GROMACS .gro file of C-alpha atoms in nm:
model
  428
    1MET     CA    1  -0.557  -7.591  -1.961
    2GLU     CA    2  -0.894  -7.448  -2.142
    3GLN     CA    3  -0.916  -7.089  -2.214
    4GLN     CA    4  -1.139  -7.035  -1.877
    5ASP     CA    5  -0.892  -7.200  -1.623
    6PHE     CA    6  -0.681  -6.857  -1.684
    7ILE     CA    7  -0.774  -6.627  -1.402
    8GLY     CA    8  -0.698  -6.316  -1.657
    9ARG     CA    9  -0.468  -6.056  -1.618
   10GLU     CA   10  -0.631  -5.816  -1.396
   11THR     CA   11  -0.624  -6.099  -1.179
   12VAL     CA   12  -0.258  -6.155  -1.197
   13ALA     CA   13  -0.179  -5.787  -1.181
   14ALA     CA   14  -0.356  -5.741  -0.864
   15LYS     CA   15  -0.218  -6.074  -0.690
   16ARG     CA   16   0.134  -5.932  -0.821
   17LYS     CA   17   0.041  -5.605  -0.635
   18GLN     CA   18  -0.079  -5.780  -0.346
   19TYR     CA   19   0.216  -6.052  -0.307
   20PHE     CA   20   0.476  -5.943  -0.510
   21TYR     CA   21   0.784  -5.650  -0.351
   22PRO     CA   22   0.692  -5.300  -0.509
   23CYS     CA   23   1.034  -5.316  -0.715
   24THR     CA   24   0.842  -5.605  -0.953
   25GLN     CA   25   0.706  -5.405  -1.215
   26HIS     CA   26   0.550  -5.498  -1.574
   27PHE     CA   27   0.563  -5.362  -1.933
   28TYR     CA   28   0.226  -5.222  -2.071
   29ARG     CA   29  -0.066  -5.032  -1.905
   30ASP     CA   30  -0.250  -5.294  -2.043
   31ALA     CA   31  -0.018  -5.609  -2.012
   32PRO     CA   32  -0.131  -5.926  -2.160
   33GLN     CA   33  -0.168  -6.260  -1.946
   34LEU     CA   34   0.103  -6.457  -2.123
   35VAL     CA   35  -0.013  -6.833  -2.101
   36ARG     CA   36   0.154  -7.044  -2.397
   37GLY     CA   37   0.468  -7.023  -2.674
   38SER     CA   38   0.597  -7.153  -2.935
   39MET     CA   39   0.914  -7.090  -3.157
   40GLN     CA   40   0.865  -6.678  -3.213
   41PHE     CA   41   0.528  -6.676  -3.056
   42VAL     CA   42   0.365  -6.589  -2.762
   43TYR     CA   43   0.015  -6.611  -2.631
   44ASP     CA   44  -0.258  -6.419  -2.430
   45GLU     CA   45  -0.532  -6.553  -2.216
   46LYS     CA   46  -0.754  -6.462  -2.453
   47GLY     CA   47  -0.570  -6.691  -2.762
   48LYS     CA   48  -0.442  -6.386  -2.927
   49SER     CA   49  -0.018  -6.410  -3.059
   50TYR     CA   50   0.217  -6.195  -3.047
   51THR     CA   51   0.573  -6.216  -3.279
   52ASP     CA   52   0.823  -6.197  -3.010
   53PHE     CA   53   1.110  -5.952  -3.058
   54PHE     CA   54   1.274  -5.956  -2.682
   55ALA     CA   55   1.305  -6.305  -2.654
   56GLY     CA   56   1.300  -6.240  -2.226
   57VAL     CA   57   1.593  -6.011  -2.252
   58SER     CA   58   1.809  -6.243  -2.482
   59VAL     CA   59   1.674  -6.557  -2.327
   60VAL     CA   60   1.499  -6.759  -2.592
   61ALA     CA   61   1.747  -6.731  -2.846
   62CYS     CA   62   1.633  -7.048  -3.009
   63GLY     CA   63   1.242  -6.999  -2.987
   64HIS     CA   64   0.972  -7.093  -2.727
   65CYS     CA   65   0.951  -7.434  -2.615
   66ASN     CA   66   1.122  -7.527  -2.902
   67PRO     CA   67   1.021  -7.893  -2.986
   68ALA     CA   68   1.442  -8.056  -3.050
   69ILE     CA   69   1.555  -7.897  -2.711
   70THR     CA   70   1.251  -7.903  -2.481
   71VAL     CA   71   1.221  -8.341  -2.567
   72ARG     CA   72   1.554  -8.311  -2.423
   73THR     CA   73   1.481  -8.124  -2.148
   74ILE     CA   74   1.183  -8.370  -2.087
   75GLU     CA   75   1.385  -8.681  -2.117
   76GLN     CA   76   1.610  -8.569  -1.858
   77LEU     CA   77   1.390  -8.479  -1.616
   78GLN     CA   78   1.218  -8.795  -1.662
   79GLN     CA   79   1.573  -8.978  -1.583
   80LEU     CA   80   1.755  -8.808  -1.295
   81GLN     CA   81   1.632  -8.434  -1.185
   82HIS     CA   82   1.895  -8.352  -0.973
   83THR     CA   83   2.186  -8.462  -0.745
   84THR     CA   84   2.444  -8.143  -0.692
   85THR     CA   85   2.793  -8.092  -0.767
   86ILE     CA   86   2.896  -8.360  -0.483
   87TYR     CA   87   2.794  -8.645  -0.693
   88LEU     CA   88   2.912  -8.737  -1.034
   89THR     CA   89   2.703  -8.667  -1.329
   90GLN     CA   90   2.744  -8.695  -1.701
   91PRO     CA   91   2.551  -8.390  -1.822
   92SER     CA   92   2.746  -8.130  -1.651
   93VAL     CA   93   3.098  -8.258  -1.777
   94ASP     CA   94   2.951  -8.309  -2.140
   95LEU     CA   95   2.857  -7.925  -2.100
   96ALA     CA   96   3.163  -7.809  -2.001
   97GLU     CA   97   3.345  -8.021  -2.272
   98ARG     CA   98   3.112  -7.896  -2.523
   99LEU     CA   99   3.166  -7.515  -2.395
  100GLU     CA  100   3.513  -7.531  -2.424
  101GLU     CA  101   3.496  -7.633  -2.802
  102VAL     CA  102   3.297  -7.290  -2.867
  103MET     CA  103   3.498  -7.037  -2.582
  104PRO     CA  104   3.712  -6.852  -2.798
  105GLY     CA  105   4.147  -6.920  -2.689
  106GLY     CA  106   4.255  -7.081  -2.388
  107LEU     CA  107   3.914  -7.030  -2.181
  108ARG     CA  108   3.830  -7.429  -2.073
  109ARG     CA  109   3.763  -7.435  -1.668
  110THR     CA  110   3.340  -7.372  -1.649
  111PHE     CA  111   3.178  -7.322  -1.290
  112PHE     CA  112   2.847  -7.381  -1.302
  113VAL     CA  113   2.536  -7.148  -1.143
  114ASN     CA  114   2.171  -7.068  -1.169
  115SER     CA  115   2.174  -6.692  -1.315
  116GLY     CA  116   2.387  -6.403  -1.437
  117SER     CA  117   2.444  -6.245  -1.171
  118GLU     CA  118   2.597  -6.534  -0.990
  119ALA     CA  119   2.825  -6.589  -1.277
  120ASN     CA  120   2.928  -6.276  -1.229
  121GLU     CA  121   2.962  -6.275  -0.853
  122GLY     CA  122   3.158  -6.627  -0.935
  123ALA     CA  123   3.403  -6.421  -1.186
  124LEU     CA  124   3.483  -6.143  -0.962
  125LEU     CA  125   3.567  -6.367  -0.682
  126LEU     CA  126   3.795  -6.546  -0.907
  127ALA     CA  127   3.963  -6.238  -1.046
  128ARG     CA  128   4.011  -6.163  -0.675
  129MET     CA  129   4.118  -6.494  -0.539
  130TYR     CA  130   4.383  -6.492  -0.875
  131THR     CA  131   4.557  -6.184  -0.806
  132GLY     CA  132   4.535  -6.107  -0.446
  133ARG     CA  133   4.371  -5.766  -0.510
  134LYS     CA  134   4.016  -5.619  -0.367
  135GLY     CA  135   3.911  -5.339  -0.627
  136PHE     CA  136   3.799  -5.354  -0.971
  137ILE     CA  137   3.731  -5.119  -1.283
  138ALA     CA  138   3.375  -5.048  -1.463
  139LEU     CA  139   3.220  -4.866  -1.756
  140GLU     CA  140   2.974  -4.632  -1.691
  141SER     CA  141   2.631  -4.719  -1.778
  142GLY     CA  142   2.721  -5.084  -1.756
  143LEU     CA  143   2.484  -5.390  -1.565
  144HIS     CA  144   2.579  -5.710  -1.459
  145GLY     CA  145   2.374  -5.771  -1.191
  146ARG     CA  146   2.140  -5.780  -0.868
  147THR     CA  147   2.394  -5.948  -0.610
  148ASN     CA  148   2.592  -5.681  -0.391
  149LEU     CA  149   2.912  -5.744  -0.525
  150THR     CA  150   2.741  -5.697  -0.900
  151MET     CA  151   2.572  -5.409  -0.806
  152SER     CA  152   2.866  -5.244  -0.682
  153VAL     CA  153   2.995  -5.244  -1.056
  154THR     CA  154   2.692  -5.177  -1.222
  155GLY     CA  155   2.696  -4.847  -1.396
  156LEU     CA  156   2.351  -4.767  -1.412
  157PRO     CA  157   2.185  -4.539  -1.186
  158MET     CA  158   1.892  -4.685  -1.173
  159TRP     CA  159   1.984  -5.051  -1.093
  160ARG     CA  160   2.193  -4.951  -0.791
  161THR     CA  161   1.954  -5.016  -0.516
  162ASP     CA  162   2.207  -5.121  -0.234
  163LYS     CA  163   2.306  -4.790  -0.015
  164TYR     CA  164   2.574  -4.973   0.112
  165LEU     CA  165   2.781  -5.084  -0.208
  166ASP     CA  166   3.155  -5.190  -0.214
  167HIS     CA  167   3.354  -4.878  -0.284
  168ASP     CA  168   3.657  -5.038  -0.416
  169VAL     CA  169   3.501  -4.996  -0.762
  170GLU     CA  170   3.642  -4.732  -1.019
  171PHE     CA  171   3.450  -4.599  -1.336
  172ILE     CA  172   3.513  -4.464  -1.638
  173PRO     CA  173   3.333  -4.309  -1.915
  174ARG     CA  174   3.212  -4.619  -2.162
  175PRO     CA  175   3.308  -4.566  -2.511
  176TYR     CA  176   2.971  -4.446  -2.643
  177HIS     CA  177   2.874  -4.029  -2.608
  178PRO     CA  178   2.604  -3.908  -2.813
  179ASP     CA  179   2.805  -3.599  -2.877
  180LEU     CA  180   3.124  -3.801  -2.959
  181SER     CA  181   3.212  -4.006  -3.261
  182LEU     CA  182   3.287  -4.376  -3.131
  183GLU     CA  183   3.665  -4.285  -3.153
  184GLU     CA  184   3.655  -3.997  -2.928
  185ALA     CA  185   3.469  -4.179  -2.678
  186ALA     CA  186   3.659  -4.475  -2.690
  187SER     CA  187   3.993  -4.254  -2.647
  188LEU     CA  188   3.865  -4.083  -2.365
  189SER     CA  189   3.742  -4.387  -2.232
  190LEU     CA  190   4.087  -4.494  -2.251
  191GLU     CA  191   4.248  -4.187  -2.116
  192SER     CA  192   4.064  -4.246  -1.798
  193LEU     CA  193   4.130  -4.596  -1.773
  194GLU     CA  194   4.494  -4.517  -1.780
  195ARG     CA  195   4.480  -4.267  -1.546
  196VAL     CA  196   4.321  -4.539  -1.287
  197LEU     CA  197   4.575  -4.798  -1.406
  198GLU     CA  198   4.880  -4.527  -1.298
  199GLU     CA  199   4.697  -4.437  -0.919
  200LYS     CA  200   4.568  -4.730  -0.846
  201GLY     CA  201   4.661  -5.051  -1.096
  202ASN     CA  202   4.837  -5.261  -0.840
  203THR     CA  203   4.516  -5.262  -0.599
  204ILE     CA  204   4.283  -5.363  -0.907
  205ALA     CA  205   4.187  -5.715  -0.936
  206ALA     CA  206   3.981  -5.714  -1.271
  207MET     CA  207   3.802  -5.470  -1.511
  208ILE     CA  208   3.455  -5.612  -1.586
  209VAL     CA  209   3.293  -5.507  -1.917
  210GLU     CA  210   2.973  -5.583  -2.128
  211PRO     CA  211   3.108  -5.610  -2.470
  212ILE     CA  212   2.769  -5.454  -2.601
  213GLN     CA  213   2.587  -5.246  -2.340
  214GLY     CA  214   2.270  -5.427  -2.354
  215ASN     CA  215   2.044  -5.215  -2.069
  216GLY     CA  216   2.310  -4.913  -2.157
  217GLY     CA  217   2.114  -4.864  -2.509
  218MET     CA  218   2.307  -5.138  -2.751
  219THR     CA  219   2.589  -4.906  -2.749
  220MET     CA  220   2.888  -5.094  -2.916
  221PRO     CA  221   3.254  -4.967  -2.899
  222THR     CA  222   3.513  -4.904  -3.236
  223ARG     CA  223   3.694  -5.248  -3.303
  224THR     CA  224   4.026  -5.149  -3.133
  225TYR     CA  225   3.862  -5.074  -2.811
  226PHE     CA  226   3.875  -5.376  -2.626
  227ARG     CA  227   4.238  -5.431  -2.794
  228ASP     CA  228   4.352  -5.136  -2.633
  229VAL     CA  229   4.189  -5.227  -2.291
  230LYS     CA  230   4.365  -5.544  -2.262
  231ALA     CA  231   4.686  -5.398  -2.379
  232LEU     CA  232   4.691  -5.151  -2.090
  233LEU     CA  233   4.526  -5.387  -1.841
  234GLU     CA  234   4.826  -5.665  -1.885
  235ARG     CA  235   5.080  -5.408  -1.824
  236TYR     CA  236   4.929  -5.367  -1.476
  237GLY     CA  237   4.850  -5.755  -1.436
  238VAL     CA  238   4.497  -5.634  -1.441
  239LEU     CA  239   4.202  -5.943  -1.554
  240LEU     CA  240   3.930  -5.874  -1.820
  241ILE     CA  241   3.595  -6.007  -1.703
  242ALA     CA  242   3.371  -6.042  -2.052
  243ASP     CA  243   3.000  -6.023  -1.937
  244GLU     CA  244   2.872  -6.221  -2.218
  245ILE     CA  245   2.510  -6.268  -2.042
  246GLN     CA  246   2.311  -6.082  -2.287
  247THR     CA  247   2.549  -6.127  -2.583
  248GLY     CA  248   2.674  -6.470  -2.593
  249PHE     CA  249   2.548  -6.765  -2.827
  250GLY     CA  250   2.523  -6.659  -3.125
  251ARG     CA  251   2.346  -6.339  -3.092
  252THR     CA  252   2.565  -6.065  -3.222
  253GLY     CA  253   2.677  -6.299  -3.485
  254LYS     CA  254   2.963  -6.453  -3.296
  255MET     CA  255   2.909  -6.722  -3.081
  256PHE     CA  256   3.072  -6.488  -2.798
  257ALA     CA  257   3.055  -6.079  -2.863
  258MET     CA  258   3.425  -6.045  -2.764
  259GLU     CA  259   3.482  -6.235  -3.072
  260HIS     CA  260   3.429  -5.888  -3.286
  261PHE     CA  261   3.697  -5.736  -3.084
  262ASP     CA  262   3.972  -6.027  -3.161
  263VAL     CA  263   3.999  -6.028  -2.795
  264VAL     CA  264   4.034  -6.325  -2.583
  265PRO     CA  265   3.915  -6.240  -2.207
  266ASP     CA  266   4.055  -6.383  -1.904
  267ILE     CA  267   3.732  -6.468  -1.759
  268ILE     CA  268   3.379  -6.464  -1.917
  269SER     CA  269   3.052  -6.500  -1.771
  270MET     CA  270   2.715  -6.676  -1.966
  271ALA     CA  271   2.407  -6.711  -1.901
  272LYS     CA  272   2.057  -6.645  -2.053
  273ALA     CA  273   2.035  -6.802  -2.394
  274LEU     CA  274   2.286  -7.079  -2.279
  275GLY     CA  275   1.905  -7.217  -2.139
  276ASN     CA  276   1.657  -7.136  -2.393
  277GLY     CA  277   1.456  -7.041  -2.096
  278ILE     CA  278   1.600  -7.277  -1.814
  279PRO     CA  279   1.791  -7.141  -1.571
  280VAL     CA  280   2.160  -7.206  -1.596
  281ALA     CA  281   2.444  -6.978  -1.602
  282ALA     CA  282   2.871  -7.029  -1.588
  283PHE     CA  283   3.198  -6.849  -1.537
  284ALA     CA  284   3.487  -6.983  -1.722
  285THR     CA  285   3.858  -6.914  -1.729
  286THR     CA  286   4.210  -7.078  -1.822
  287ASP     CA  287   4.355  -7.332  -1.641
  288GLU     CA  288   4.637  -7.095  -1.497
  289ILE     CA  289   4.370  -6.859  -1.363
  290ALA     CA  290   4.094  -7.164  -1.235
  291LEU     CA  291   4.394  -7.310  -1.027
  292ALA     CA  292   4.308  -7.003  -0.758
  293LEU     CA  293   3.967  -7.103  -0.692
  294ASN     CA  294   4.065  -7.431  -0.483
  295ARG     CA  295   3.902  -7.393  -0.123
  296PRO     CA  296   3.601  -7.606  -0.118
  297SER     CA  297   3.302  -7.465  -0.301
  298ALA     CA  298   2.982  -7.583  -0.485
  299SER     CA  299   2.634  -7.494  -0.614
  300THR     CA  300   2.352  -7.671  -0.523
  301PHE     CA  301   2.125  -7.652  -0.806
  302GLY     CA  302   2.432  -7.504  -1.077
  303GLY     CA  303   2.477  -7.750  -1.361
  304ASN     CA  304   2.211  -7.953  -1.265
  305PRO     CA  305   2.126  -8.257  -1.486
  306VAL     CA  306   1.827  -8.096  -1.679
  307SER     CA  307   1.974  -7.730  -1.715
  308ALA     CA  308   2.319  -7.934  -1.848
  309ALA     CA  309   2.111  -8.147  -2.069
  310THR     CA  310   1.889  -7.843  -2.178
  311ALA     CA  311   2.215  -7.648  -2.235
  312LEU     CA  312   2.359  -7.921  -2.423
  313ALA     CA  313   2.044  -7.954  -2.671
  314VAL     CA  314   2.096  -7.527  -2.730
  315LEU     CA  315   2.470  -7.594  -2.809
  316ASP     CA  316   2.354  -7.825  -3.088
  317TYR     CA  317   2.086  -7.681  -3.208
  318ILE     CA  318   2.269  -7.341  -3.242
  319ARG     CA  319   2.552  -7.541  -3.403
  320ASP     CA  320   2.282  -7.729  -3.649
  321GLU     CA  321   2.107  -7.419  -3.770
  322ARG     CA  322   2.379  -7.199  -3.810
  323LEU     CA  323   2.231  -6.939  -3.553
  324PRO     CA  324   2.497  -6.705  -3.577
  325GLU     CA  325   2.526  -6.667  -3.902
  326ARG     CA  326   2.152  -6.646  -3.923
  327SER     CA  327   2.176  -6.354  -3.689
  328VAL     CA  328   2.439  -6.213  -3.901
  329GLN     CA  329   2.141  -6.215  -4.221
  330LEU     CA  330   1.862  -6.142  -4.007
  331GLY     CA  331   1.998  -5.851  -3.846
  332GLU     CA  332   2.149  -5.689  -4.145
  333ARG     CA  333   1.802  -5.692  -4.260
  334LEU     CA  334   1.610  -5.546  -3.932
  335LYS     CA  335   1.897  -5.295  -3.908
  336ALA     CA  336   1.883  -5.149  -4.301
  337GLY     CA  337   1.496  -5.160  -4.212
  338LEU     CA  338   1.566  -4.961  -3.863
  339LYS     CA  339   1.749  -4.735  -4.063
  340ALA     CA  340   1.529  -4.696  -4.331
  341LEU     CA  341   1.267  -4.548  -4.080
  342GLN     CA  342   1.539  -4.329  -3.859
  343ALA     CA  343   1.572  -4.163  -4.212
  344ARG     CA  344   1.200  -4.154  -4.277
  345TYR     CA  345   1.112  -3.984  -3.860
  346PRO     CA  346   1.443  -3.782  -3.802
  347SER     CA  347   1.224  -3.621  -3.546
  348LEU     CA  348   1.164  -3.976  -3.356
  349MET     CA  349   1.428  -4.198  -3.398
  350VAL     CA  350   1.772  -4.049  -3.352
  351ASP     CA  351   2.002  -4.341  -3.369
  352VAL     CA  352   2.009  -4.727  -3.467
  353ARG     CA  353   2.278  -4.905  -3.334
  354GLY     CA  354   2.443  -5.277  -3.238
  355THR     CA  355   2.513  -5.557  -3.460
  356GLY     CA  356   2.311  -5.939  -3.535
  357LEU     CA  357   2.018  -5.977  -3.388
  358MET     CA  358   2.100  -5.704  -3.078
  359LEU     CA  359   2.011  -5.383  -3.213
  360GLY     CA  360   1.867  -5.061  -3.036
  361ALA     CA  361   1.652  -4.785  -3.175
  362GLU     CA  362   1.715  -4.458  -3.003
  363LEU     CA  363   1.406  -4.217  -2.971
  364THR     CA  364   1.370  -3.860  -2.859
  365GLY     CA  365   1.142  -3.615  -2.774
  366VAL     CA  366   1.121  -3.242  -2.637
  367ASP     CA  367   1.321  -3.385  -2.332
  368ALA     CA  368   1.426  -3.683  -2.179
  369GLU     CA  369   1.068  -3.725  -1.959
  370GLY     CA  370   0.874  -3.696  -2.358
  371ALA     CA  371   1.142  -3.986  -2.512
  372ALA     CA  372   1.101  -4.222  -2.226
  373ALA     CA  373   0.712  -4.128  -2.297
  374LEU     CA  374   0.745  -4.190  -2.625
  375THR     CA  375   0.898  -4.531  -2.591
  376ASP     CA  376   0.627  -4.651  -2.394
  377GLN     CA  377   0.366  -4.548  -2.607
  378VAL     CA  378   0.526  -4.709  -2.886
  379LEU     CA  379   0.559  -5.039  -2.718
  380GLU     CA  380   0.228  -5.006  -2.635
  381ALA     CA  381   0.101  -4.980  -2.969
  382MET     CA  382   0.341  -5.256  -3.081
  383LYS     CA  383   0.223  -5.481  -2.844
  384ASP     CA  384  -0.183  -5.416  -2.919
  385ARG     CA  385  -0.088  -5.474  -3.302
  386GLY     CA  386   0.083  -5.784  -3.215
  387TYR     CA  387   0.458  -5.729  -3.167
  388LEU     CA  388   0.659  -5.737  -2.809
  389ILE     CA  389   0.948  -5.569  -2.833
  390GLY     CA  390   1.189  -5.444  -2.536
  391LYS     CA  391   1.330  -5.108  -2.367
  392ASN     CA  392   1.636  -5.010  -2.247
  393GLY     CA  393   1.888  -4.731  -2.202
  394ILE     CA  394   1.999  -4.466  -1.967
  395GLY     CA  395   1.672  -4.267  -2.021
  396ARG     CA  396   1.437  -4.597  -2.088
  397ASN     CA  397   1.423  -4.421  -2.461
  398VAL     CA  398   1.617  -4.706  -2.665
  399LEU     CA  399   1.358  -4.966  -2.838
  400ALA     CA  400   1.516  -5.287  -2.781
  401PHE     CA  401   1.524  -5.582  -3.054
  402GLN     CA  402   1.675  -5.891  -2.920
  403PRO     CA  403   1.419  -6.157  -3.078
  404PRO     CA  404   1.479  -6.575  -3.083
  405MET     CA  405   1.754  -6.612  -3.358
  406ILE     CA  406   1.456  -6.832  -3.535
  407ILE     CA  407   1.295  -6.550  -3.634
  408THR     CA  408   1.232  -6.516  -4.032
  409GLU     CA  409   1.246  -6.234  -4.274
  410GLU     CA  410   0.874  -6.212  -4.321
  411ASP     CA  411   0.868  -6.182  -3.910
  412ILE     CA  412   1.094  -5.866  -3.973
  413ASP     CA  413   0.944  -5.725  -4.233
  414GLY     CA  414   0.560  -5.741  -4.085
  415MET     CA  415   0.682  -5.569  -3.753
  416LEU     CA  416   0.914  -5.304  -3.945
  417ASN     CA  417   0.585  -5.220  -4.119
  418VAL     CA  418   0.357  -5.203  -3.835
  419LEU     CA  419   0.635  -4.978  -3.652
  420ASN     CA  420   0.609  -4.765  -3.951
  421GLU     CA  421   0.243  -4.753  -3.873
  422VAL     CA  422   0.300  -4.615  -3.511
  423LEU     CA  423   0.577  -4.397  -3.590
  424ALA     CA  424   0.355  -4.249  -3.858
  425ASP     CA  425   0.086  -4.180  -3.591
  426HIS     CA  426   0.300  -4.017  -3.339
  427ASN     CA  427   0.490  -3.810  -3.668
  428HIS     CA  428   0.301  -3.421  -3.578
   0.00000   0.00000   0.00000
């Protein structure tokens, strides 16, 4: 498209306001109209480039419009676009086979769907079918989706929209608290888990967790936490569901983040990075647990030839470019730079946490409202200077760094230099 063909940011914003639901919001006071992407860069309607440090919330992990991936998407799109699961096609079974190769432990049965919410919904259903129980345990401040059941196990108040959520969910403290050490927070969480299991263990189907809470503020527990969780759950016959929607496929330095804790979940859900922008998601489990999902079912678009071919290209690219290892190296550089900024501006930045290329920097203010306002101001200033970063956390005051894993050292250093300038402007 020629530049004059773009309707412009003001018109896009006006049409969103006119035709979208009011729940659909966007970042920034002066939001650009994004019209093109290339690897770690996106471009607005005026031709300005932005280095993307958010990747659509961990989605475009291999880069925008990555030629090595999009060429295979296009080839499949031109050959066979859609059939649904009632017909035999090769891309979906090839993808399921490849996923078994990269998943931990005995996880090998895969059901393909379209989104993370749908993957978690399926995982929760599977747990109920296998155990014959209804209840769930979830962590406070977790986010698992926008369907009714996934919203019911979501512990972030701002994402619990429905007034009539499922009541068979027990929330326990997450293994992170700003006023406690990670070990103390883990102990508090485990004590609560044990109480719930002692009281209601025979009614609980599964516990669902994010190995690293993304929207909860990039919080990561102690190395032993999930091993202790798994041992307690097994004592009561309760399954462990790992929500790897944000954390999967190399971002944290491991193919799946639960590998950091030497734990194999009973069920794992995945989405986002698997399609690098093409909708594809799945939930996977063992042969034994999969037997419980035996009544007729289908997914109209789940694992369609185009999404499956794309996901296969993604897995090839992650392997060939050694992106998990790259995430470790670049993540260490980014985290060290953020820690240096924290030391330089302790009155603005109070914590840096996460691992690999899934990092958060918590900002502070005179109160929670002030911290959230500062975060928005930093986001706006970084955008004006050509960098897109995210935000999350309970108080929406955590800067989120989840860039494409093909980001370079020069990109990281450039972003840190600009962030230093922006923080300096606010350091009164």
